[in-house]
Amino acid sequence: MLHIVNKSPQERSTLESCLRVARPGSALLLIEDAVYAATRGNAAAEKVREAAQALKVYALAPDLEARGMKDAAMSEVTLVDYGGFVDLVAGHAVVQSWL
Amino acid sequence: MKFGLMVSTGPYTHQASDTAFQFAKAALARGHEIQRVFFYHDGVNNATKLTEPPQDDRHIVNRWSKLAAEHKIDLVVCIAAALRRGIKDEVLANGFRISGLGQLVDSGIKADRLVVFGD
Amino acid sequence: MMTDEIPGDEPAGPPGGKVKKFMFVNRKAPYGTIYALEGLEVVLISAAFSQDVSMVFLDDGVYELVKGQQTKGIEIKNFSPTYRALDGYDVEKLYVERESLDARGLTEANLIVPVQVLSAMEMGELMQQQDVIIGF
Protein backbone atom coordinates (compact mmCIF):
# COMPACT_ATOMS: atom_id res chain seq x y z
CA MET A 1 0.00 0.00 0.00
CA LEU A 2 1.13 3.56 -0.78
CA HIS A 3 0.47 6.38 1.68
CA ILE A 4 0.75 9.95 0.39
CA VAL A 5 1.21 12.85 2.81
CA ASN A 6 1.27 16.51 1.78
CA LYS A 7 1.40 18.48 5.06
CA SER A 8 4.39 19.90 6.89
CA PRO A 9 4.90 17.85 10.08
CA GLN A 10 5.27 21.04 12.06
CA GLU A 11 1.96 22.47 10.96
CA ARG A 12 -0.31 19.46 11.10
CA SER A 13 -0.34 16.00 12.62
CA THR A 14 -1.09 14.24 9.33
CA LEU A 15 2.28 12.53 9.05
CA GLU A 16 2.03 11.33 12.63
CA SER A 17 -1.42 9.84 11.98
CA CYS A 18 -0.21 8.16 8.84
CA LEU A 19 2.79 6.63 10.62
CA ARG A 20 0.54 5.39 13.43
CA VAL A 21 -1.72 3.54 10.99
CA ALA A 22 0.63 2.48 8.15
CA ARG A 23 1.63 -1.17 8.35
CA PRO A 24 5.20 -2.36 7.93
CA GLY A 25 6.11 -2.96 4.31
CA SER A 26 4.03 -0.05 3.04
CA ALA A 27 5.41 2.86 1.07
CA LEU A 28 5.20 6.49 2.12
CA LEU A 29 5.48 9.34 -0.37
CA LEU A 30 6.01 12.88 0.93
CA ILE A 31 4.81 15.62 -1.43
CA GLU A 32 4.14 19.37 -1.32
CA ASP A 33 4.77 20.75 2.21
CA ALA A 34 5.34 17.24 3.59
CA VAL A 35 8.76 17.16 1.94
CA TYR A 36 10.06 19.24 4.88
CA ALA A 37 9.67 16.05 6.93
CA ALA A 38 12.35 14.46 4.75
CA THR A 39 15.01 17.04 5.56
CA ARG A 40 17.90 16.66 7.99
CA GLY A 41 17.50 18.31 11.37
CA ASN A 42 13.76 18.96 11.17
CA ALA A 43 11.79 18.10 14.29
CA ALA A 44 10.19 15.07 12.60
CA ALA A 45 13.46 13.74 11.14
CA GLU A 46 13.92 11.15 13.86
CA LYS A 47 10.37 9.89 13.35
CA VAL A 48 10.93 9.61 9.61
CA ARG A 49 14.26 7.85 10.13
CA GLU A 50 12.57 5.37 12.43
CA ALA A 51 9.68 4.90 10.01
CA ALA A 52 12.15 4.24 7.20
CA GLN A 53 13.11 0.99 8.92
CA ALA A 54 9.62 -0.44 8.40
CA LEU A 55 8.43 1.57 5.40
CA LYS A 56 9.94 2.59 2.12
CA VAL A 57 10.01 6.38 2.27
CA TYR A 58 10.00 8.59 -0.83
CA ALA A 59 9.90 12.34 -1.33
CA LEU A 60 8.98 14.30 -4.43
CA ALA A 61 12.21 15.92 -5.65
CA PRO A 62 10.61 18.84 -7.53
CA ASP A 63 8.87 19.86 -4.30
CA LEU A 64 12.16 19.73 -2.35
CA GLU A 65 13.92 21.69 -5.08
CA ALA A 66 11.20 24.32 -5.23
CA ARG A 67 11.57 24.87 -1.51
CA GLY A 68 15.38 25.09 -1.56
CA MET A 69 15.64 21.89 0.49
CA LYS A 70 16.91 19.30 -1.95
CA ASP A 71 20.42 19.23 -0.55
CA ALA A 72 18.99 18.72 2.94
CA ALA A 73 17.18 15.50 2.01
CA MET A 74 17.86 12.65 4.43
CA SER A 75 19.72 9.64 3.07
CA GLU A 76 16.94 7.30 4.26
CA VAL A 77 14.53 8.92 1.82
CA THR A 78 14.45 8.07 -1.88
CA LEU A 79 13.82 11.02 -4.19
CA VAL A 80 11.44 10.63 -7.11
CA ASP A 81 10.19 12.93 -9.86
CA TYR A 82 6.58 13.05 -11.11
CA GLY A 83 7.23 10.03 -13.29
CA GLY A 84 8.43 8.18 -10.20
CA PHE A 85 5.27 9.31 -8.40
CA VAL A 86 3.22 7.73 -11.21
CA ASP A 87 5.26 4.53 -10.98
CA LEU A 88 4.66 4.34 -7.23
CA VAL A 89 0.90 4.68 -7.71
CA ALA A 90 0.92 2.11 -10.51
CA GLY A 91 3.04 -0.23 -8.42
CA HIS A 92 0.75 -0.28 -5.38
CA ALA A 93 -2.76 -1.73 -5.55
CA VAL A 94 -3.98 0.51 -2.72
CA VAL A 95 -3.26 4.22 -2.52
CA GLN A 96 -4.32 6.63 0.18
CA SER A 97 -3.86 10.38 0.20
CA TRP A 98 -3.87 11.56 3.79
CA LEU A 99 -5.83 14.78 3.49
CA MET B 1 -3.09 1.65 -16.67
CA LYS B 2 -6.17 3.82 -16.16
CA PHE B 3 -5.94 6.55 -13.55
CA GLY B 4 -8.84 8.47 -12.10
CA LEU B 5 -7.93 11.70 -10.28
CA MET B 6 -9.85 13.77 -7.78
CA VAL B 7 -8.94 17.40 -7.09
CA SER B 8 -10.48 18.87 -3.98
CA THR B 9 -8.89 22.31 -3.67
CA GLY B 10 -9.25 25.45 -5.72
CA PRO B 11 -6.45 26.72 -7.95
CA TYR B 12 -3.56 28.87 -6.66
CA THR B 13 -4.42 28.79 -2.94
CA HIS B 14 -3.16 25.24 -2.54
CA GLN B 15 -0.65 23.31 -4.62
CA ALA B 16 -2.93 20.27 -5.05
CA SER B 17 -4.29 21.24 -8.47
CA ASP B 18 -0.73 21.80 -9.71
CA THR B 19 0.41 18.45 -8.33
CA ALA B 20 -2.56 16.70 -9.93
CA PHE B 21 -1.72 18.33 -13.26
CA GLN B 22 1.96 17.34 -13.08
CA PHE B 23 0.91 13.82 -12.12
CA ALA B 24 -1.49 13.63 -15.08
CA LYS B 25 1.17 14.91 -17.48
CA ALA B 26 3.73 12.40 -16.20
CA ALA B 27 1.23 9.53 -16.34
CA LEU B 28 0.36 10.35 -19.96
CA ALA B 29 4.07 10.58 -20.82
CA ARG B 30 4.46 7.05 -19.48
CA GLY B 31 1.68 5.79 -21.72
CA HIS B 32 -1.02 5.60 -19.05
CA GLU B 33 -4.56 6.84 -19.51
CA ILE B 34 -6.24 9.53 -17.41
CA GLN B 35 -9.76 8.18 -17.31
CA ARG B 36 -11.26 11.22 -15.57
CA VAL B 37 -10.40 14.16 -13.36
CA PHE B 38 -13.15 14.84 -10.87
CA PHE B 39 -13.26 18.27 -9.23
CA TYR B 40 -14.87 18.33 -5.80
CA HIS B 41 -15.11 20.65 -2.77
CA ASP B 42 -13.37 23.95 -3.68
CA GLY B 43 -11.79 22.04 -6.56
CA VAL B 44 -14.76 23.13 -8.67
CA ASN B 45 -13.10 26.55 -8.86
CA ASN B 46 -10.53 25.06 -11.24
CA ALA B 47 -13.23 25.07 -13.91
CA THR B 48 -14.13 28.72 -14.35
CA LYS B 49 -13.10 30.53 -17.50
CA LEU B 50 -13.34 33.83 -15.60
CA THR B 51 -9.95 33.02 -14.08
CA GLU B 52 -7.31 35.59 -14.99
CA PRO B 53 -3.93 35.05 -13.35
CA PRO B 54 -1.11 37.58 -13.86
CA GLN B 55 0.68 37.21 -17.22
CA ASP B 56 3.82 35.72 -15.74
CA ASP B 57 1.97 32.99 -13.82
CA ARG B 58 0.72 29.64 -15.03
CA HIS B 59 -2.91 29.53 -16.13
CA ILE B 60 -4.19 26.56 -14.15
CA VAL B 61 -7.62 26.49 -15.78
CA ASN B 62 -6.41 26.77 -19.38
CA ARG B 63 -3.71 24.22 -18.67
CA TRP B 64 -6.37 21.65 -17.71
CA SER B 65 -8.45 22.55 -20.78
CA LYS B 66 -5.46 22.11 -23.08
CA LEU B 67 -4.42 18.79 -21.56
CA ALA B 68 -8.01 17.55 -21.82
CA ALA B 69 -8.23 18.53 -25.48
CA GLU B 70 -4.92 16.91 -26.36
CA HIS B 71 -5.59 13.65 -24.57
CA LYS B 72 -9.39 13.46 -24.53
CA ILE B 73 -9.59 13.64 -20.75
CA ASP B 74 -12.98 13.83 -19.08
CA LEU B 75 -12.92 16.83 -16.72
CA VAL B 76 -15.95 16.57 -14.45
CA VAL B 77 -17.09 19.20 -11.99
CA CYS B 78 -19.38 18.02 -9.19
CA ILE B 79 -22.76 19.67 -9.60
CA ALA B 80 -23.67 19.93 -5.93
CA ALA B 81 -20.28 21.39 -5.00
CA ALA B 82 -20.32 23.67 -8.05
CA LEU B 83 -23.76 25.19 -7.50
CA ARG B 84 -22.86 25.89 -3.89
CA ARG B 85 -19.90 27.92 -5.10
CA GLY B 86 -21.42 29.75 -8.05
CA ILE B 87 -19.92 27.55 -10.76
CA LYS B 88 -22.44 26.97 -13.56
CA ASP B 89 -22.40 25.91 -17.21
CA GLU B 90 -22.10 29.51 -18.37
CA VAL B 91 -18.72 29.99 -16.66
CA LEU B 92 -17.19 26.62 -17.54
CA ALA B 93 -13.88 26.66 -19.39
CA ASN B 94 -13.37 24.38 -22.41
CA GLY B 95 -13.27 20.69 -21.71
CA PHE B 96 -15.06 20.80 -18.36
CA ARG B 97 -18.54 19.43 -17.81
CA ILE B 98 -20.81 19.49 -14.80
CA SER B 99 -22.20 16.19 -13.58
CA GLY B 100 -23.13 14.29 -10.47
CA LEU B 101 -21.09 12.84 -7.65
CA GLY B 102 -21.80 9.44 -9.13
CA GLN B 103 -19.05 10.22 -11.64
CA LEU B 104 -16.51 10.06 -8.84
CA VAL B 105 -17.70 6.66 -7.67
CA ASP B 106 -17.87 5.54 -11.31
CA SER B 107 -14.24 6.62 -11.71
CA GLY B 108 -13.30 4.57 -8.67
CA ILE B 109 -14.97 1.56 -10.24
CA LYS B 110 -13.59 1.96 -13.76
CA ALA B 111 -10.07 3.24 -13.11
CA ASP B 112 -7.28 0.98 -11.94
CA ARG B 113 -6.26 3.62 -9.40
CA LEU B 114 -8.05 6.63 -7.99
CA VAL B 115 -5.65 9.26 -6.67
CA VAL B 116 -6.88 12.13 -4.52
CA PHE B 117 -5.20 15.54 -4.51
CA GLY B 118 -6.37 18.03 -1.90
CA ASP B 119 -5.77 19.93 1.30
CA MET C 1 -31.19 12.83 0.53
CA MET C 2 -28.95 15.86 0.24
CA THR C 3 -27.73 15.42 -3.29
CA ASP C 4 -29.74 16.05 -6.40
CA GLU C 5 -30.60 13.23 -8.73
CA ILE C 6 -28.71 13.77 -11.95
CA PRO C 7 -30.11 12.39 -15.19
CA GLY C 8 -27.60 10.29 -17.06
CA ASP C 9 -25.71 9.59 -13.87
CA GLU C 10 -26.74 5.97 -13.50
CA PRO C 11 -24.66 3.75 -11.32
CA ALA C 12 -22.08 1.72 -13.18
CA GLY C 13 -21.84 -0.95 -10.49
CA PRO C 14 -22.82 -4.60 -10.67
CA PRO C 15 -24.40 -6.70 -12.12
CA GLY C 16 -21.58 -7.97 -14.23
CA GLY C 17 -18.78 -5.83 -12.84
CA LYS C 18 -16.65 -6.68 -9.88
CA VAL C 19 -17.64 -5.18 -6.55
CA LYS C 20 -14.88 -2.92 -5.32
CA LYS C 21 -14.08 -2.05 -1.74
CA PHE C 22 -14.48 1.68 -1.21
CA MET C 23 -13.24 3.26 1.98
CA PHE C 24 -14.11 6.85 2.82
CA VAL C 25 -11.70 8.32 5.34
CA ASN C 26 -12.94 11.19 7.46
CA ARG C 27 -10.24 13.04 9.33
CA LYS C 28 -11.75 16.48 9.77
CA ALA C 29 -14.11 18.01 12.31
CA PRO C 30 -17.56 19.17 11.21
CA TYR C 31 -18.54 22.84 10.57
CA GLY C 32 -15.02 24.31 10.68
CA THR C 33 -14.68 23.13 7.09
CA ILE C 34 -17.13 21.59 4.64
CA TYR C 35 -15.19 18.35 4.16
CA ALA C 36 -17.28 16.27 6.57
CA LEU C 37 -20.57 17.28 4.96
CA GLU C 38 -19.44 16.90 1.35
CA GLY C 39 -17.74 13.64 2.28
CA LEU C 40 -21.02 12.34 3.59
CA GLU C 41 -22.70 13.30 0.31
CA VAL C 42 -20.25 11.09 -1.60
CA VAL C 43 -20.91 8.20 0.74
CA LEU C 44 -24.67 8.49 0.23
CA ILE C 45 -24.24 8.49 -3.56
CA SER C 46 -21.84 5.57 -3.46
CA ALA C 47 -24.54 3.48 -1.84
CA ALA C 48 -26.43 3.47 -5.15
CA PHE C 49 -23.53 1.74 -6.91
CA SER C 50 -23.74 -1.56 -5.01
CA GLN C 51 -20.11 -1.45 -3.94
CA ASP C 52 -18.62 -2.61 -0.66
CA VAL C 53 -18.57 0.69 1.23
CA SER C 54 -16.98 1.49 4.56
CA MET C 55 -16.51 4.74 6.40
CA VAL C 56 -13.60 5.41 8.66
CA PHE C 57 -13.29 8.12 11.30
CA LEU C 58 -9.79 9.07 12.32
CA ASP C 59 -8.27 12.02 14.16
CA ASP C 60 -10.68 15.00 14.23
CA GLY C 61 -13.06 13.01 12.03
CA VAL C 62 -14.36 11.34 15.19
CA TYR C 63 -15.85 14.71 16.20
CA GLU C 64 -18.29 14.31 13.31
CA LEU C 65 -20.03 11.57 15.28
CA VAL C 66 -20.33 13.32 18.63
CA LYS C 67 -23.85 13.35 20.09
CA GLY C 68 -25.69 16.51 20.95
CA GLN C 69 -24.63 18.82 18.11
CA GLN C 70 -26.72 22.01 18.16
CA THR C 71 -25.94 24.29 15.26
CA LYS C 72 -28.66 26.89 15.61
CA GLY C 73 -26.23 29.49 16.92
CA ILE C 74 -23.90 29.21 13.94
CA GLU C 75 -26.72 28.94 11.37
CA ILE C 76 -25.14 25.97 9.63
CA LYS C 77 -27.24 22.89 9.02
CA ASN C 78 -26.72 20.15 11.60
CA PHE C 79 -25.99 17.13 9.44
CA SER C 80 -25.11 14.75 12.25
CA PRO C 81 -28.52 12.96 12.12
CA THR C 82 -27.55 11.81 8.62
CA TYR C 83 -25.01 9.41 10.13
CA ARG C 84 -27.93 7.62 11.74
CA ALA C 85 -29.62 7.35 8.34
CA LEU C 86 -26.62 5.61 6.74
CA ASP C 87 -28.01 2.28 7.80
CA GLY C 88 -30.96 2.85 5.47
CA TYR C 89 -28.51 3.31 2.60
CA ASP C 90 -26.87 -0.02 3.39
CA VAL C 91 -23.78 1.74 4.63
CA GLU C 92 -23.24 -0.30 7.74
CA LYS C 93 -19.49 -0.46 8.11
CA LEU C 94 -18.46 2.45 10.30
CA TYR C 95 -15.04 2.23 11.88
CA VAL C 96 -13.54 4.53 14.48
CA GLU C 97 -9.94 4.45 15.60
CA ARG C 98 -9.52 3.92 19.33
CA GLU C 99 -6.40 6.11 19.56
CA SER C 100 -8.32 9.02 18.03
CA LEU C 101 -11.15 8.66 20.56
CA ASP C 102 -8.72 8.39 23.46
CA ALA C 103 -6.79 11.48 22.36
CA ARG C 104 -10.03 13.48 22.46
CA GLY C 105 -11.47 12.28 25.74
CA LEU C 106 -14.27 10.45 23.93
CA THR C 107 -15.73 6.97 24.19
CA GLU C 108 -18.24 5.06 22.10
CA ALA C 109 -20.93 6.31 24.47
CA ASN C 110 -20.39 9.84 23.11
CA LEU C 111 -21.15 8.82 19.55
CA ILE C 112 -24.41 9.25 17.67
CA VAL C 113 -24.27 5.86 15.90
CA PRO C 114 -23.04 2.38 16.72
CA VAL C 115 -19.53 1.91 15.36
CA GLN C 116 -16.80 -0.64 15.40
CA VAL C 117 -13.77 0.60 17.30
CA LEU C 118 -10.43 -0.50 15.88
CA SER C 119 -6.86 0.01 16.99
CA ALA C 120 -4.52 1.95 14.68
CA MET C 121 -2.97 -1.35 13.68
CA GLU C 122 -6.32 -2.92 12.80
CA MET C 123 -7.21 0.23 10.87
CA GLY C 124 -3.99 -0.07 8.88
CA GLU C 125 -4.77 -3.70 8.06
CA LEU C 126 -8.28 -2.77 6.94
CA MET C 127 -6.95 -0.02 4.66
CA GLN C 128 -4.67 -2.47 2.93
CA GLN C 129 -7.66 -4.58 1.94
CA GLN C 130 -9.38 -1.76 0.02
CA ASP C 131 -9.54 -1.05 -3.71
CA VAL C 132 -10.36 2.65 -3.53
CA ILE C 133 -9.65 5.02 -0.65
CA ILE C 134 -11.05 8.54 -0.75
CA GLY C 135 -10.15 10.94 2.01
CA PHE C 136 -11.86 14.16 2.94
Coordinates of C-alpha atoms in Angstrom, one line a residue:
Chain A
M1 CA 0.0 0.0 0.0
L2 CA 1.1 3.6 -0.8
H3 CA 0.5 6.4 1.7
I4 CA 0.7 9.9 0.4
V5 CA 1.2 12.8 2.8
N6 CA 1.3 16.5 1.8
K7 CA 1.4 18.5 5.1
S8 CA 4.4 19.9 6.9
P9 CA 4.9 17.9 10.1
Q10 CA 5.3 21.0 12.1
E11 CA 2.0 22.5 11.0
R12 CA -0.3 19.5 11.1
S13 CA -0.3 16.0 12.6
T14 CA -1.1 14.2 9.3
L15 CA 2.3 12.5 9.1
E16 CA 2.0 11.3 12.6
S17 CA -1.4 9.8 12.0
C18 CA -0.2 8.2 8.8
L19 CA 2.8 6.6 10.6
R20 CA 0.5 5.4 13.4
V21 CA -1.7 3.5 11.0
A22 CA 0.6 2.5 8.2
R23 CA 1.6 -1.2 8.4
P24 CA 5.2 -2.4 7.9
G25 CA 6.1 -3.0 4.3
S26 CA 4.0 0.0 3.0
A27 CA 5.4 2.9 1.1
L28 CA 5.2 6.5 2.1
L29 CA 5.5 9.3 -0.4
L30 CA 6.0 12.9 0.9
I31 CA 4.8 15.6 -1.4
E32 CA 4.1 19.4 -1.3
D33 CA 4.8 20.8 2.2
A34 CA 5.3 17.2 3.6
V35 CA 8.8 17.2 1.9
Y36 CA 10.1 19.2 4.9
A37 CA 9.7 16.0 6.9
A38 CA 12.3 14.5 4.7
T39 CA 15.0 17.0 5.6
R40 CA 17.9 16.7 8.0
G41 CA 17.5 18.3 11.4
N42 CA 13.8 19.0 11.2
A43 CA 11.8 18.1 14.3
A44 CA 10.2 15.1 12.6
A45 CA 13.5 13.7 11.1
E46 CA 13.9 11.1 13.9
K47 CA 10.4 9.9 13.4
V48 CA 10.9 9.6 9.6
R49 CA 14.3 7.8 10.1
E50 CA 12.6 5.4 12.4
A51 CA 9.7 4.9 10.0
A52 CA 12.1 4.2 7.2
Q53 CA 13.1 1.0 8.9
A54 CA 9.6 -0.4 8.4
L55 CA 8.4 1.6 5.4
K56 CA 9.9 2.6 2.1
V57 CA 10.0 6.4 2.3
Y58 CA 10.0 8.6 -0.8
A59 CA 9.9 12.3 -1.3
L60 CA 9.0 14.3 -4.4
A61 CA 12.2 15.9 -5.7
P62 CA 10.6 18.8 -7.5
D63 CA 8.9 19.9 -4.3
L64 CA 12.2 19.7 -2.4
E65 CA 13.9 21.7 -5.1
A66 CA 11.2 24.3 -5.2
R67 CA 11.6 24.9 -1.5
G68 CA 15.4 25.1 -1.6
M69 CA 15.6 21.9 0.5
K70 CA 16.9 19.3 -2.0
D71 CA 20.4 19.2 -0.5
A72 CA 19.0 18.7 2.9
A73 CA 17.2 15.5 2.0
M74 CA 17.9 12.6 4.4
S75 CA 19.7 9.6 3.1
E76 CA 16.9 7.3 4.3
V77 CA 14.5 8.9 1.8
T78 CA 14.4 8.1 -1.9
L79 CA 13.8 11.0 -4.2
V80 CA 11.4 10.6 -7.1
D81 CA 10.2 12.9 -9.9
Y82 CA 6.6 13.0 -11.1
G83 CA 7.2 10.0 -13.3
G84 CA 8.4 8.2 -10.2
F85 CA 5.3 9.3 -8.4
V86 CA 3.2 7.7 -11.2
D87 CA 5.3 4.5 -11.0
L88 CA 4.7 4.3 -7.2
V89 CA 0.9 4.7 -7.7
A90 CA 0.9 2.1 -10.5
G91 CA 3.0 -0.2 -8.4
H92 CA 0.7 -0.3 -5.4
A93 CA -2.8 -1.7 -5.6
V94 CA -4.0 0.5 -2.7
V95 CA -3.3 4.2 -2.5
Q96 CA -4.3 6.6 0.2
S97 CA -3.9 10.4 0.2
W98 CA -3.9 11.6 3.8
L99 CA -5.8 14.8 3.5
Chain B
M1 CA -3.1 1.6 -16.7
K2 CA -6.2 3.8 -16.2
F3 CA -5.9 6.6 -13.6
G4 CA -8.8 8.5 -12.1
L5 CA -7.9 11.7 -10.3
M6 CA -9.8 13.8 -7.8
V7 CA -8.9 17.4 -7.1
S8 CA -10.5 18.9 -4.0
T9 CA -8.9 22.3 -3.7
G10 CA -9.3 25.4 -5.7
P11 CA -6.4 26.7 -7.9
Y12 CA -3.6 28.9 -6.7
T13 CA -4.4 28.8 -2.9
H14 CA -3.2 25.2 -2.5
Q15 CA -0.7 23.3 -4.6
A16 CA -2.9 20.3 -5.0
S17 CA -4.3 21.2 -8.5
D18 CA -0.7 21.8 -9.7
T19 CA 0.4 18.5 -8.3
A20 CA -2.6 16.7 -9.9
F21 CA -1.7 18.3 -13.3
Q22 CA 2.0 17.3 -13.1
F23 CA 0.9 13.8 -12.1
A24 CA -1.5 13.6 -15.1
K25 CA 1.2 14.9 -17.5
A26 CA 3.7 12.4 -16.2
A27 CA 1.2 9.5 -16.3
L28 CA 0.4 10.3 -20.0
A29 CA 4.1 10.6 -20.8
R30 CA 4.5 7.1 -19.5
G31 CA 1.7 5.8 -21.7
H32 CA -1.0 5.6 -19.1
E33 CA -4.6 6.8 -19.5
I34 CA -6.2 9.5 -17.4
Q35 CA -9.8 8.2 -17.3
R36 CA -11.3 11.2 -15.6
V37 CA -10.4 14.2 -13.4
F38 CA -13.2 14.8 -10.9
F39 CA -13.3 18.3 -9.2
Y40 CA -14.9 18.3 -5.8
H41 CA -15.1 20.7 -2.8
D42 CA -13.4 23.9 -3.7
G43 CA -11.8 22.0 -6.6
V44 CA -14.8 23.1 -8.7
N45 CA -13.1 26.6 -8.9
N46 CA -10.5 25.1 -11.2
A47 CA -13.2 25.1 -13.9
T48 CA -14.1 28.7 -14.3
K49 CA -13.1 30.5 -17.5
L50 CA -13.3 33.8 -15.6
T51 CA -9.9 33.0 -14.1
E52 CA -7.3 35.6 -15.0
P53 CA -3.9 35.1 -13.3
P54 CA -1.1 37.6 -13.9
Q55 CA 0.7 37.2 -17.2
D56 CA 3.8 35.7 -15.7
D57 CA 2.0 33.0 -13.8
R58 CA 0.7 29.6 -15.0
H59 CA -2.9 29.5 -16.1
I60 CA -4.2 26.6 -14.2
V61 CA -7.6 26.5 -15.8
N62 CA -6.4 26.8 -19.4
R63 CA -3.7 24.2 -18.7
W64 CA -6.4 21.7 -17.7
S65 CA -8.5 22.6 -20.8
K66 CA -5.5 22.1 -23.1
L67 CA -4.4 18.8 -21.6
A68 CA -8.0 17.5 -21.8
A69 CA -8.2 18.5 -25.5
E70 CA -4.9 16.9 -26.4
H71 CA -5.6 13.6 -24.6
K72 CA -9.4 13.5 -24.5
I73 CA -9.6 13.6 -20.8
D74 CA -13.0 13.8 -19.1
L75 CA -12.9 16.8 -16.7
V76 CA -15.9 16.6 -14.4
V77 CA -17.1 19.2 -12.0
C78 CA -19.4 18.0 -9.2
I79 CA -22.8 19.7 -9.6
A80 CA -23.7 19.9 -5.9
A81 CA -20.3 21.4 -5.0
A82 CA -20.3 23.7 -8.1
L83 CA -23.8 25.2 -7.5
R84 CA -22.9 25.9 -3.9
R85 CA -19.9 27.9 -5.1
G86 CA -21.4 29.7 -8.1
I87 CA -19.9 27.5 -10.8
K88 CA -22.4 27.0 -13.6
D89 CA -22.4 25.9 -17.2
E90 CA -22.1 29.5 -18.4
V91 CA -18.7 30.0 -16.7
L92 CA -17.2 26.6 -17.5
A93 CA -13.9 26.7 -19.4
N94 CA -13.4 24.4 -22.4
G95 CA -13.3 20.7 -21.7
F96 CA -15.1 20.8 -18.4
R97 CA -18.5 19.4 -17.8
I98 CA -20.8 19.5 -14.8
S99 CA -22.2 16.2 -13.6
G100 CA -23.1 14.3 -10.5
L101 CA -21.1 12.8 -7.6
G102 CA -21.8 9.4 -9.1
Q103 CA -19.1 10.2 -11.6
L104 CA -16.5 10.1 -8.8
V105 CA -17.7 6.7 -7.7
D106 CA -17.9 5.5 -11.3
S107 CA -14.2 6.6 -11.7
G108 CA -13.3 4.6 -8.7
I109 CA -15.0 1.6 -10.2
K110 CA -13.6 2.0 -13.8
A111 CA -10.1 3.2 -13.1
D112 CA -7.3 1.0 -11.9
R113 CA -6.3 3.6 -9.4
L114 CA -8.1 6.6 -8.0
V115 CA -5.7 9.3 -6.7
V116 CA -6.9 12.1 -4.5
F117 CA -5.2 15.5 -4.5
G118 CA -6.4 18.0 -1.9
D119 CA -5.8 19.9 1.3
Chain C
M1 CA -31.2 12.8 0.5
M2 CA -28.9 15.9 0.2
T3 CA -27.7 15.4 -3.3
D4 CA -29.7 16.0 -6.4
E5 CA -30.6 13.2 -8.7
I6 CA -28.7 13.8 -12.0
P7 CA -30.1 12.4 -15.2
G8 CA -27.6 10.3 -17.1
D9 CA -25.7 9.6 -13.9
E10 CA -26.7 6.0 -13.5
P11 CA -24.7 3.8 -11.3
A12 CA -22.1 1.7 -13.2
G13 CA -21.8 -1.0 -10.5
P14 CA -22.8 -4.6 -10.7
P15 CA -24.4 -6.7 -12.1
G16 CA -21.6 -8.0 -14.2
G17 CA -18.8 -5.8 -12.8
K18 CA -16.7 -6.7 -9.9
V19 CA -17.6 -5.2 -6.6
K20 CA -14.9 -2.9 -5.3
K21 CA -14.1 -2.0 -1.7
F22 CA -14.5 1.7 -1.2
M23 CA -13.2 3.3 2.0
F24 CA -14.1 6.8 2.8
V25 CA -11.7 8.3 5.3
N26 CA -12.9 11.2 7.5
R27 CA -10.2 13.0 9.3
K28 CA -11.8 16.5 9.8
A29 CA -14.1 18.0 12.3
P30 CA -17.6 19.2 11.2
Y31 CA -18.5 22.8 10.6
G32 CA -15.0 24.3 10.7
T33 CA -14.7 23.1 7.1
I34 CA -17.1 21.6 4.6
Y35 CA -15.2 18.4 4.2
A36 CA -17.3 16.3 6.6
L37 CA -20.6 17.3 5.0
E38 CA -19.4 16.9 1.4
G39 CA -17.7 13.6 2.3
L40 CA -21.0 12.3 3.6
E41 CA -22.7 13.3 0.3
V42 CA -20.2 11.1 -1.6
V43 CA -20.9 8.2 0.7
L44 CA -24.7 8.5 0.2
I45 CA -24.2 8.5 -3.6
S46 CA -21.8 5.6 -3.5
A47 CA -24.5 3.5 -1.8
A48 CA -26.4 3.5 -5.2
F49 CA -23.5 1.7 -6.9
S50 CA -23.7 -1.6 -5.0
Q51 CA -20.1 -1.5 -3.9
D52 CA -18.6 -2.6 -0.7
V53 CA -18.6 0.7 1.2
S54 CA -17.0 1.5 4.6
M55 CA -16.5 4.7 6.4
V56 CA -13.6 5.4 8.7
F57 CA -13.3 8.1 11.3
L58 CA -9.8 9.1 12.3
D59 CA -8.3 12.0 14.2
D60 CA -10.7 15.0 14.2
G61 CA -13.1 13.0 12.0
V62 CA -14.4 11.3 15.2
Y63 CA -15.8 14.7 16.2
E64 CA -18.3 14.3 13.3
L65 CA -20.0 11.6 15.3
V66 CA -20.3 13.3 18.6
K67 CA -23.9 13.3 20.1
G68 CA -25.7 16.5 21.0
Q69 CA -24.6 18.8 18.1
Q70 CA -26.7 22.0 18.2
T71 CA -25.9 24.3 15.3
K72 CA -28.7 26.9 15.6
G73 CA -26.2 29.5 16.9
I74 CA -23.9 29.2 13.9
E75 CA -26.7 28.9 11.4
I76 CA -25.1 26.0 9.6
K77 CA -27.2 22.9 9.0
N78 CA -26.7 20.2 11.6
F79 CA -26.0 17.1 9.4
S80 CA -25.1 14.8 12.3
P81 CA -28.5 13.0 12.1
T82 CA -27.5 11.8 8.6
Y83 CA -25.0 9.4 10.1
R84 CA -27.9 7.6 11.7
A85 CA -29.6 7.3 8.3
L86 CA -26.6 5.6 6.7
D87 CA -28.0 2.3 7.8
G88 CA -31.0 2.9 5.5
Y89 CA -28.5 3.3 2.6
D90 CA -26.9 0.0 3.4
V91 CA -23.8 1.7 4.6
E92 CA -23.2 -0.3 7.7
K93 CA -19.5 -0.5 8.1
L94 CA -18.5 2.5 10.3
Y95 CA -15.0 2.2 11.9
V96 CA -13.5 4.5 14.5
E97 CA -9.9 4.5 15.6
R98 CA -9.5 3.9 19.3
E99 CA -6.4 6.1 19.6
S100 CA -8.3 9.0 18.0
L101 CA -11.2 8.7 20.6
D102 CA -8.7 8.4 23.5
A103 CA -6.8 11.5 22.4
R104 CA -10.0 13.5 22.5
G105 CA -11.5 12.3 25.7
L106 CA -14.3 10.4 23.9
T107 CA -15.7 7.0 24.2
E108 CA -18.2 5.1 22.1
A109 CA -20.9 6.3 24.5
N110 CA -20.4 9.8 23.1
L111 CA -21.2 8.8 19.5
I112 CA -24.4 9.2 17.7
V113 CA -24.3 5.9 15.9
P114 CA -23.0 2.4 16.7
V115 CA -19.5 1.9 15.4
Q116 CA -16.8 -0.6 15.4
V117 CA -13.8 0.6 17.3
L118 CA -10.4 -0.5 15.9
S119 CA -6.9 0.0 17.0
A120 CA -4.5 1.9 14.7
M121 CA -3.0 -1.3 13.7
E122 CA -6.3 -2.9 12.8
M123 CA -7.2 0.2 10.9
G124 CA -4.0 -0.1 8.9
E125 CA -4.8 -3.7 8.1
L126 CA -8.3 -2.8 6.9
M127 CA -6.9 0.0 4.7
Q128 CA -4.7 -2.5 2.9
Q129 CA -7.7 -4.6 1.9
Q130 CA -9.4 -1.8 0.0
D131 CA -9.5 -1.0 -3.7
V132 CA -10.4 2.7 -3.5
I133 CA -9.7 5.0 -0.7
I134 CA -11.1 8.5 -0.7
G135 CA -10.1 10.9 2.0
F136 CA -11.9 14.2 2.9

